[in-house]
Short mmCIF file of C-alpha atoms and ligand atoms in Angstrom, two decimals:
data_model
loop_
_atom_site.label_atom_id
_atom_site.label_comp_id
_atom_site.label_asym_id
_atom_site.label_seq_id
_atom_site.Cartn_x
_atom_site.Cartn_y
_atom_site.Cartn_z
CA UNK A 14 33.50 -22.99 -17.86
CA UNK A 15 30.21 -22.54 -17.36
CA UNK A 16 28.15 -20.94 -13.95
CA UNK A 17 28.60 -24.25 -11.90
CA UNK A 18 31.61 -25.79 -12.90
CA UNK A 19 34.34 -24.73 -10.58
CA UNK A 20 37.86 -24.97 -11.35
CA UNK A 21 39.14 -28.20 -9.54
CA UNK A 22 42.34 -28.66 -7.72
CA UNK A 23 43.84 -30.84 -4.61
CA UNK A 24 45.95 -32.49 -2.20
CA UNK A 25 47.07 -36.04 -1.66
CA UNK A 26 48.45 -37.35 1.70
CA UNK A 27 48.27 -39.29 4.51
CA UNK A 28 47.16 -38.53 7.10
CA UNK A 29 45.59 -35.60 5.09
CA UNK A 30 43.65 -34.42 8.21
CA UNK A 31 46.04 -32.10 9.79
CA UNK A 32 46.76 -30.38 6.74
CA UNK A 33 45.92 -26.58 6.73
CA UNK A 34 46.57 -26.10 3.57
CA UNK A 35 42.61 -26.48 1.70
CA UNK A 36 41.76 -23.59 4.77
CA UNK A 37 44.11 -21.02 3.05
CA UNK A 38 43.58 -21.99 -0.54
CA UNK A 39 39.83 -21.20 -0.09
CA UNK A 40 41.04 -17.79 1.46
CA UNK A 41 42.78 -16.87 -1.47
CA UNK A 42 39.74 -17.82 -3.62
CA UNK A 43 36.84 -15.79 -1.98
CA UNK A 44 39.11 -12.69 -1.40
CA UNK A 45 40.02 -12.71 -5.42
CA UNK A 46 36.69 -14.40 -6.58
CA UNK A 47 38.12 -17.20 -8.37
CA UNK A 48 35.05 -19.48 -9.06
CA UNK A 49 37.62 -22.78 -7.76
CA UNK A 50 37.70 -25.54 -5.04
CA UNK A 51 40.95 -27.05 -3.09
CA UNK A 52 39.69 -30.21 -2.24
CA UNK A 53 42.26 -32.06 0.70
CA UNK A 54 42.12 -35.91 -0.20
CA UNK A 55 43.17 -39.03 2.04
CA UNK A 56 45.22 -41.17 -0.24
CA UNK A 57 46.83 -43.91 1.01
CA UNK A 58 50.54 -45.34 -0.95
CA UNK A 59 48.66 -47.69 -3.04
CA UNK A 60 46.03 -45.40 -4.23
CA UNK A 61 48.33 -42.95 -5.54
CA UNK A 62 48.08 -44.04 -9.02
CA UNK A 63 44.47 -43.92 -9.15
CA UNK A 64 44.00 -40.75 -7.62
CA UNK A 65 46.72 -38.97 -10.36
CA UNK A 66 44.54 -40.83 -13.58
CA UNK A 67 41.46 -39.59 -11.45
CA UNK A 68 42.48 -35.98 -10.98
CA UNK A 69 43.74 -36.28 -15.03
CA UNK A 70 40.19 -38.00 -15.93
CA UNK A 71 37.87 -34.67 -13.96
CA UNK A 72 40.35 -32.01 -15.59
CA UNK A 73 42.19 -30.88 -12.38
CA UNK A 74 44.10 -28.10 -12.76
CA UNK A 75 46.87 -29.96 -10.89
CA UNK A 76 47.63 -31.01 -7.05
CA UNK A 77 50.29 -30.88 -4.53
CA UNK A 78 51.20 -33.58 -3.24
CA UNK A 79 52.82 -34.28 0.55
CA UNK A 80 53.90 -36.97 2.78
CA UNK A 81 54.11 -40.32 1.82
CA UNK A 82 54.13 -39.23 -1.85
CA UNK A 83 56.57 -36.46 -2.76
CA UNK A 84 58.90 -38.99 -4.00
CA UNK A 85 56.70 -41.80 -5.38
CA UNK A 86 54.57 -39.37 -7.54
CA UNK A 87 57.67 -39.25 -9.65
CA UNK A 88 56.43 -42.22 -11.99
CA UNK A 89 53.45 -40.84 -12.06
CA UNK A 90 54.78 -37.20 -14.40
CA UNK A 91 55.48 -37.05 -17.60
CA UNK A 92 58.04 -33.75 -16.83
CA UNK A 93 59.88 -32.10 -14.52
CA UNK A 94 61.02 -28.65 -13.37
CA UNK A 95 64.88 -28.19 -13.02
CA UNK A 96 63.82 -27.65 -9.20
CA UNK A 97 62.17 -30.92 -9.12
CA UNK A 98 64.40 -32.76 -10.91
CA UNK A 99 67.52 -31.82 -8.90
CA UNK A 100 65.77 -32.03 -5.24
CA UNK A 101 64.18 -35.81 -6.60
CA UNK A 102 60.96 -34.86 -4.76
CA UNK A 103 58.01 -33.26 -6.24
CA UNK A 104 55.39 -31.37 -4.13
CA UNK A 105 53.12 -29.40 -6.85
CA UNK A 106 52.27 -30.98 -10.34
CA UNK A 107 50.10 -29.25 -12.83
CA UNK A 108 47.99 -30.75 -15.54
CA UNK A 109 48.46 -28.86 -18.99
CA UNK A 110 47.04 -30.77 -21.53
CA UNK A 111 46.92 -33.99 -19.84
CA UNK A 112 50.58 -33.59 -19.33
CA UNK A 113 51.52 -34.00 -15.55
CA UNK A 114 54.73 -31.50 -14.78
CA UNK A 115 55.86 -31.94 -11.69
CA UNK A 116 57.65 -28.96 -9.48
CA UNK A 117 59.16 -27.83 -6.27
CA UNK A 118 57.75 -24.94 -4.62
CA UNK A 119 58.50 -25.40 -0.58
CA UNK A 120 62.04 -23.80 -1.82
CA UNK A 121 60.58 -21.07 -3.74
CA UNK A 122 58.20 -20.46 -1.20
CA UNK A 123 61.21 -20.35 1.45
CA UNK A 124 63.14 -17.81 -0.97
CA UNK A 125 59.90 -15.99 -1.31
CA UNK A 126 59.75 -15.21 2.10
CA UNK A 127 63.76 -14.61 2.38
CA UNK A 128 64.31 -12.38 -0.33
CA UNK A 129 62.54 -9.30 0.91
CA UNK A 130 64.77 -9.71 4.26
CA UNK A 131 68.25 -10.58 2.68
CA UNK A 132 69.19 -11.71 -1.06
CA UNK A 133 70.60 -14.57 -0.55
CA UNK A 134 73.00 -14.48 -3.80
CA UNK A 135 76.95 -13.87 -2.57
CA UNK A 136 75.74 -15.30 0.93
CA UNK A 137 76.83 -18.16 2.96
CA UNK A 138 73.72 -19.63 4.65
CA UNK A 139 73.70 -22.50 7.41
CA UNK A 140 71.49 -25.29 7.00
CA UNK A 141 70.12 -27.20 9.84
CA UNK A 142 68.99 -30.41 8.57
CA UNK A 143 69.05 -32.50 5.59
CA UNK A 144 65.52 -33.66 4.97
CA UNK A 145 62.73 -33.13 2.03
CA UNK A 146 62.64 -29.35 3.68
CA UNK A 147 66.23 -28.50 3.58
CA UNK A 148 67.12 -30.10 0.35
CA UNK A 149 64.18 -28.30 -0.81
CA UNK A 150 65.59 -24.69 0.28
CA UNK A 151 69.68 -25.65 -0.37
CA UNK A 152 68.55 -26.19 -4.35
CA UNK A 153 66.39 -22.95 -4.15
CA UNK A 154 69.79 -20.81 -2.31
CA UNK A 155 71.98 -22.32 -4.91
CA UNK A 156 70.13 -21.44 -7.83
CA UNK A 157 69.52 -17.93 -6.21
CA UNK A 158 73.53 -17.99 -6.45
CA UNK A 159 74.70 -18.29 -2.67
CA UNK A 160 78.18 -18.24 -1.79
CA UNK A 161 78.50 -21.36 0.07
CA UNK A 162 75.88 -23.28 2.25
CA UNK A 163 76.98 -25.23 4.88
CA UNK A 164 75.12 -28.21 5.72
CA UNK A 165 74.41 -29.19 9.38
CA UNK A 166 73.00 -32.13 10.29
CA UNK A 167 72.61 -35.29 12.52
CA UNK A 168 72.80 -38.16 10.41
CA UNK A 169 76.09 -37.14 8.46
CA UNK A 170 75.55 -39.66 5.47
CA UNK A 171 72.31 -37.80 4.78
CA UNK A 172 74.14 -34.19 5.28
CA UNK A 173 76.66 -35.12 2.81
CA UNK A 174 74.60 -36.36 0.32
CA UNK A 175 73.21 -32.86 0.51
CA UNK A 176 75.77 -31.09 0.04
CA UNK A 177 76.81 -32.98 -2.95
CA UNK A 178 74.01 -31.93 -4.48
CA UNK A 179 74.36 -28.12 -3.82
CA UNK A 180 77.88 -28.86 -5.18
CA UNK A 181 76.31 -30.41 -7.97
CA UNK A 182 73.29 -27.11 -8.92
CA UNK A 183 76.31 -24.37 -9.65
CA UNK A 184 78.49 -22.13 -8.59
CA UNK A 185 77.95 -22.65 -4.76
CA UNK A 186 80.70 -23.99 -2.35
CA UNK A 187 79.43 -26.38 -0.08
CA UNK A 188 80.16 -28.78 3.30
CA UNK A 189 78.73 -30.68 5.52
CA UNK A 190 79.37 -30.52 9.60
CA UNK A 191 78.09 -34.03 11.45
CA UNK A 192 75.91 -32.51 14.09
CA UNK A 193 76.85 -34.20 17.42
CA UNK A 194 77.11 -30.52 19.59
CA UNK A 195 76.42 -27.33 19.83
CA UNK A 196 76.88 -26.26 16.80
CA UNK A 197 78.63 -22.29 16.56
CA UNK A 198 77.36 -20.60 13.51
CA UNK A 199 80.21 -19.03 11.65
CA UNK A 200 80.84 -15.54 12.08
CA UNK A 201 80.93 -14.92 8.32
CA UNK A 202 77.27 -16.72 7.99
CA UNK A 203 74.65 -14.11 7.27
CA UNK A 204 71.92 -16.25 6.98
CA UNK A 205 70.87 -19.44 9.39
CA UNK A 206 68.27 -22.15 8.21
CA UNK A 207 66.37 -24.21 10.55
CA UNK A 208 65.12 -26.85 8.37
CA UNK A 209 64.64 -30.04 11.04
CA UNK A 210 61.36 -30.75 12.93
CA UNK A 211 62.81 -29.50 15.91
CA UNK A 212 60.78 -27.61 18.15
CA UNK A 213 57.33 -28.58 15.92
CA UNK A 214 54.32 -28.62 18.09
CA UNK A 215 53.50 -30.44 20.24
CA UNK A 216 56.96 -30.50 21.39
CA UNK A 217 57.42 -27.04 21.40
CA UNK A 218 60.17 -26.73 24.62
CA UNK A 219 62.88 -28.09 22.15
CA UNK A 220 65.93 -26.16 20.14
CA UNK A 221 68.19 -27.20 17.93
CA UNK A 222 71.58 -27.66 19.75
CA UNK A 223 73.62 -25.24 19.12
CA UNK A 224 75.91 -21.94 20.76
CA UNK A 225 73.37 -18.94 20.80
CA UNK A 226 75.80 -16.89 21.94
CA UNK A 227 77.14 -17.15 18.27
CA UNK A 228 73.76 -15.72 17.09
CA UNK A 229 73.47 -11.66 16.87
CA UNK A 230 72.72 -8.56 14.74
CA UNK A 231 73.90 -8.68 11.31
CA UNK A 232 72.04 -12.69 11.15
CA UNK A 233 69.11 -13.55 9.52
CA UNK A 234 67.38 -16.72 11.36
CA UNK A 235 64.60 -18.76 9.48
CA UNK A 236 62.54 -21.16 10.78
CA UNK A 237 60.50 -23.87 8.44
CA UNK A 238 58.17 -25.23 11.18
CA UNK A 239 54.94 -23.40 10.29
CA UNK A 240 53.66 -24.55 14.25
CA UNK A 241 53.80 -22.65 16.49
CA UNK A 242 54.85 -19.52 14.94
CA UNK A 243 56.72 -18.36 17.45
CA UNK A 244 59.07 -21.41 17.73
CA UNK A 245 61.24 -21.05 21.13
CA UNK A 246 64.61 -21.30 18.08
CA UNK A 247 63.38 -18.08 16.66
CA UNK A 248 62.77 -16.56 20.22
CA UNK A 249 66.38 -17.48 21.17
CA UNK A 250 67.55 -15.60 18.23
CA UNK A 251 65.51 -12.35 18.47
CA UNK A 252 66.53 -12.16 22.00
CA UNK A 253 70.19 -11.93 20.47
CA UNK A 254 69.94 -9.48 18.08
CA UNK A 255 69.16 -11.60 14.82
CA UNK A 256 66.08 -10.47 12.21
CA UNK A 257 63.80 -13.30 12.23
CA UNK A 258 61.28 -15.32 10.27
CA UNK A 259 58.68 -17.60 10.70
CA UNK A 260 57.90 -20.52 8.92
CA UNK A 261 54.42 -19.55 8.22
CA UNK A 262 55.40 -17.51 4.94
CA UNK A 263 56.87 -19.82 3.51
CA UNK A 264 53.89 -21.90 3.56
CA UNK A 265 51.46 -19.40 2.11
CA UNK A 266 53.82 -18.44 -0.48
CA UNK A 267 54.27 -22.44 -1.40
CA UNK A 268 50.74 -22.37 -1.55
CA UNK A 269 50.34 -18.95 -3.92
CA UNK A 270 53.18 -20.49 -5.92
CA UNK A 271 50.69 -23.32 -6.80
CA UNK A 272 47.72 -21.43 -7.22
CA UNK A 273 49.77 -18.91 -9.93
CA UNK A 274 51.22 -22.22 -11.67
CA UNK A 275 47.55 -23.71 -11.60
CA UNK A 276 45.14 -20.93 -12.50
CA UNK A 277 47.74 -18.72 -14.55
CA UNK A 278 46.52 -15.94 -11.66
CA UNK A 279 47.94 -14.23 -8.60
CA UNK A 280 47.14 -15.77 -5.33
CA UNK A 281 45.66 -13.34 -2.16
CA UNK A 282 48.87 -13.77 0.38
CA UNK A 283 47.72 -11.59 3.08
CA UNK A 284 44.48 -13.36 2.86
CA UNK A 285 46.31 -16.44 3.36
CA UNK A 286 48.33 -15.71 5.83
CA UNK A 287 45.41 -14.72 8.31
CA UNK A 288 43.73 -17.97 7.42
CA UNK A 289 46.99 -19.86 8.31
CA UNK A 290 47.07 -17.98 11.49
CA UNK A 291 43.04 -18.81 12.38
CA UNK A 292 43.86 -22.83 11.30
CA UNK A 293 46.76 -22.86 13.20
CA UNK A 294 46.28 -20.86 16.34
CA UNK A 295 42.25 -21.01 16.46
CA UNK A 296 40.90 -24.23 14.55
CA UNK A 297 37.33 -24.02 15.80
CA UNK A 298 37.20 -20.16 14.02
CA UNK A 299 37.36 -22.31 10.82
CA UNK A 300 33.96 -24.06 11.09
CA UNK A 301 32.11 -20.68 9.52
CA UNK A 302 34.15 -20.81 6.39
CA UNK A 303 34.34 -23.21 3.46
CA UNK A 304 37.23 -25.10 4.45
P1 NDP B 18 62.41 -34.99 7.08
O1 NDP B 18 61.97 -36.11 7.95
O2 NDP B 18 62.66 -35.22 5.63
O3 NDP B 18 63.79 -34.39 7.70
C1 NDP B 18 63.89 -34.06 9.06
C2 NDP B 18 65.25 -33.41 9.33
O4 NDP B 18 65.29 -33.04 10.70
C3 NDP B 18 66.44 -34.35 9.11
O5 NDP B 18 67.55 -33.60 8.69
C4 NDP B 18 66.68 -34.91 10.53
O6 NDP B 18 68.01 -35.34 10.73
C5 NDP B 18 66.40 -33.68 11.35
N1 NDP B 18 66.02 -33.99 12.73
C6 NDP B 18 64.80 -34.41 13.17
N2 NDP B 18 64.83 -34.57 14.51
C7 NDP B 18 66.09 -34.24 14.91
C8 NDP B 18 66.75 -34.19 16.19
N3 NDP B 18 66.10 -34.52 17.31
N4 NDP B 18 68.03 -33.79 16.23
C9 NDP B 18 68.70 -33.43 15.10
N5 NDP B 18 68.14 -33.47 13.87
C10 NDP B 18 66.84 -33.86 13.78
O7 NDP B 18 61.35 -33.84 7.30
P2 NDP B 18 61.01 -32.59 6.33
O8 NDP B 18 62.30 -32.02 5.83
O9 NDP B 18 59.96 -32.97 5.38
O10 NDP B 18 60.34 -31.58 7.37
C11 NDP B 18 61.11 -30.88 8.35
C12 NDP B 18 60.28 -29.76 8.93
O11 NDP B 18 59.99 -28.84 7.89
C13 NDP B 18 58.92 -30.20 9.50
O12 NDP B 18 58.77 -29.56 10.74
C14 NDP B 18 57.90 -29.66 8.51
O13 NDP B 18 56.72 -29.29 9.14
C15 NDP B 18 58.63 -28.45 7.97
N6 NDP B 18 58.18 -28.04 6.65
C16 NDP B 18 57.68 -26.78 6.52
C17 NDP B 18 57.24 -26.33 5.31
C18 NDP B 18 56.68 -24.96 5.24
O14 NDP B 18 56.13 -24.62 4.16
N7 NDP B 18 56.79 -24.14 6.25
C19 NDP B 18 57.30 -27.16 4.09
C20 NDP B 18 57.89 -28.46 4.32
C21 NDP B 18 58.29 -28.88 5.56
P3 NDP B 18 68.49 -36.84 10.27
O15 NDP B 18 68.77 -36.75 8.80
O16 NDP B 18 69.71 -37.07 11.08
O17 NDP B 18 67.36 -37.77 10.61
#
C-alpha cells in the first residue's frame, strides 16, 4: 500500500458524537500495528447515499453503520449475509471488489461473549425486548440452535413479529409474552437476555420489571447496554445467585468481528476492552490517544 497510505475504514450515524466505537478500533490498531484509520463520520439520512459511493470511490475497506441507517443502507448493498438478510438490518458492510456485502455482527458479537459462559444450543433463553438489539441476538441464538426463545416485550405486535422470525431461522420453538408485569422467568430458562434500553445511562436507577426472586444459580443474565457496565439489572441478578455479563463484550467483539471481516486479520480484544472502559468510564483519559 505504500508507507503513507493507511488502510481506510468508518462509521456512519447520527448523532455520531457519542459513539465510542473509533476509540477502541484505534486500540486494536496500535496494539497489533495495523498501519489503518477508523474514521467516525456524521451522516445525516439524506447523505447516506453519498457517503456509501464515497467510501466505494477512496477504497474503504468497509463501514458499520448505526442509527438512523441500519435499515436504509439496505439499497445501498449489492449482498447480504444470511444474518443480515433474516434480521432486515445491516450494521457492518465490507467492500470486496467494489461489491458492498452487508452483515450483522451485534448478534455475533452477543454470542461471542455468551459462548464461553453457556452454549446456547439445546437452551431456552428469555428475551427482553424486541428491538434492532434483540432481533439481532434471537437470529444469532437460533442459528446457534437454541431450544426455544421466548420473547418478552412491551409492545406485543413488535414481540410477535419477533418471534415469527425465530420461528422462521430453524429448528427453534418460539413465543412471545406481552410485557405488562413483572415478568417471572421460567424455571427451565437457563439463559436471560436484556435486550431493551432499560437502565442505559443516564437513567441508570431503572430495571426491567420483572420477579427477581425468579432469578438464581443455575441462570445466566446478559445485559446489552454497554453504559454503565454495571447496570443496576445485572446487580439484581448477581445478588441472586445468577453468572452475569456485561454488555461491554459484546461491543468489542462486534467491533473485532468487523475489523477480521475488513482487514482479513485478528482484532486486539483485551486492548479493546480497556479502551471501552477509559471512553466510557473516563472520557477525558482519551484526549492523549488517537481517537
Ligand atoms: P430499539 O429502539 O430498536 O428497541 C428498544 C427495545 O426496548 C424495544 O423492545 C422496546 O419495547 C424496549 N423498551 C424501551 N423502553 C422500554 C420500557 N420503558 N419498558 C419496556 N420496554 C422498553 O433499540 P435497540 O434494540 O437498537 O437498542 C436497545 C439497547 O441495546 C440500547 O441500550 C443499545 O445501547 C443497546 N445495544 C447494545 C449493543 C452492544 O454492542 N452492547 C449493540 C446494539 C444495541 P417496545 O417494542 O415496546 O417499544
Amino acid at each position: 500500500m505504500g508507507d503513507f497510505l493507511p488502510a481506510l475504514m468508518g462509521s456512519f450515524s447520527t448523532p455520531a458524537g457519542d459513539n465510542p466505537t473509533s476509540a477502541i478500533m484505534a486500540a486494536s490498531f496500535r496494539a497489533t500495528g495495523e498501519f489503518a484509520r477508523y474514521v467516525n463520520c456524521e451522516v445525516p439520512p439524506d447523505g447516506l447515499g453519498a457517503a456509501v459511493r464515497g467510501a466505494v470511490a477512496m477504497g474503504w475497506l468497509g463501514f458499520n453503520c448505526s442509527l438512523p441507517h441500519k435499515q436504509a443502507v439496505l439499497s445501498h448493498l449489492d449482498e447480504l449475509t444470511p444474518a443480515g438478510s433474516l434480521i432486515g438490518a445491516v450494521n457492518c458492510v465490507r467492500i470486496a471488489d467494489g461489491r458492498l456485502i452487508g452483515d450483522n455482527t451485534d448478534g455475533k458479537g452477543f454470542l461471542e461473549s455468551l459462548t464461553p459462559l453457556i452454549d446456547p444450543r439445546g437452551r431456552h433463553a428469555v428475551l427482553l425486548g424486541a428491538g434492532g438489539a434483540a432481533r439481532a441476538i434471537a437470529v444469532e441464538l437460533a442459528l446457534a440452535g437454541a431450544r426455544r426463545i421466548t420473547v418478552v416485550n412491551r409492545s406485543a405486535g413488535r414481540g410477535r413479529e419477533l418471534a415469527a422470525l425465530v420461528a422462521s431461522a430453524g429448528e427453534t420453538e418460539a413465543s412471545c409474552v406481552p410485557w405488562d408485569f413483572a415478568f417471572a422467568v421460567p424455571s427451565d430458562a437457563e439463559i436471560l437476555v436484556n435486550a431493551t434500553s432499560i437502565g442505559m445511562a443516564p437513567q441508570r436507577e431503572l430495571e426491567p420489571d420483572l420477579d427477581y426472586g425468579a432469578l438464581g444459580p443455575g441462570l445466566v443474565v446478559a445485559d446489552v447496554i454497554p453504559n454503565p457496565a454495571a447496570t443496576r439489572f445485572l446487580q439484581r441478578a448477581r445478588e441472586a445467585g445468577a453468572t452475569t455479563l456485561d454488555g461491554r463484550g459484546m461491543l468489542v467483539n462486534q467491533a473485532a468481528v468487523a475489523i477480521q471481516q475488513w482487514t482479513g486479520r485478528p482484532a486486539d480484544r483485551a486492548a479493546m476492552r480497556t479502551a471501552l472502559d477509559r471512553a466510557l468510564d473516563d472520557p477525558s483519559s482519551l484526549a492523549d490517544i488517537d481517537a
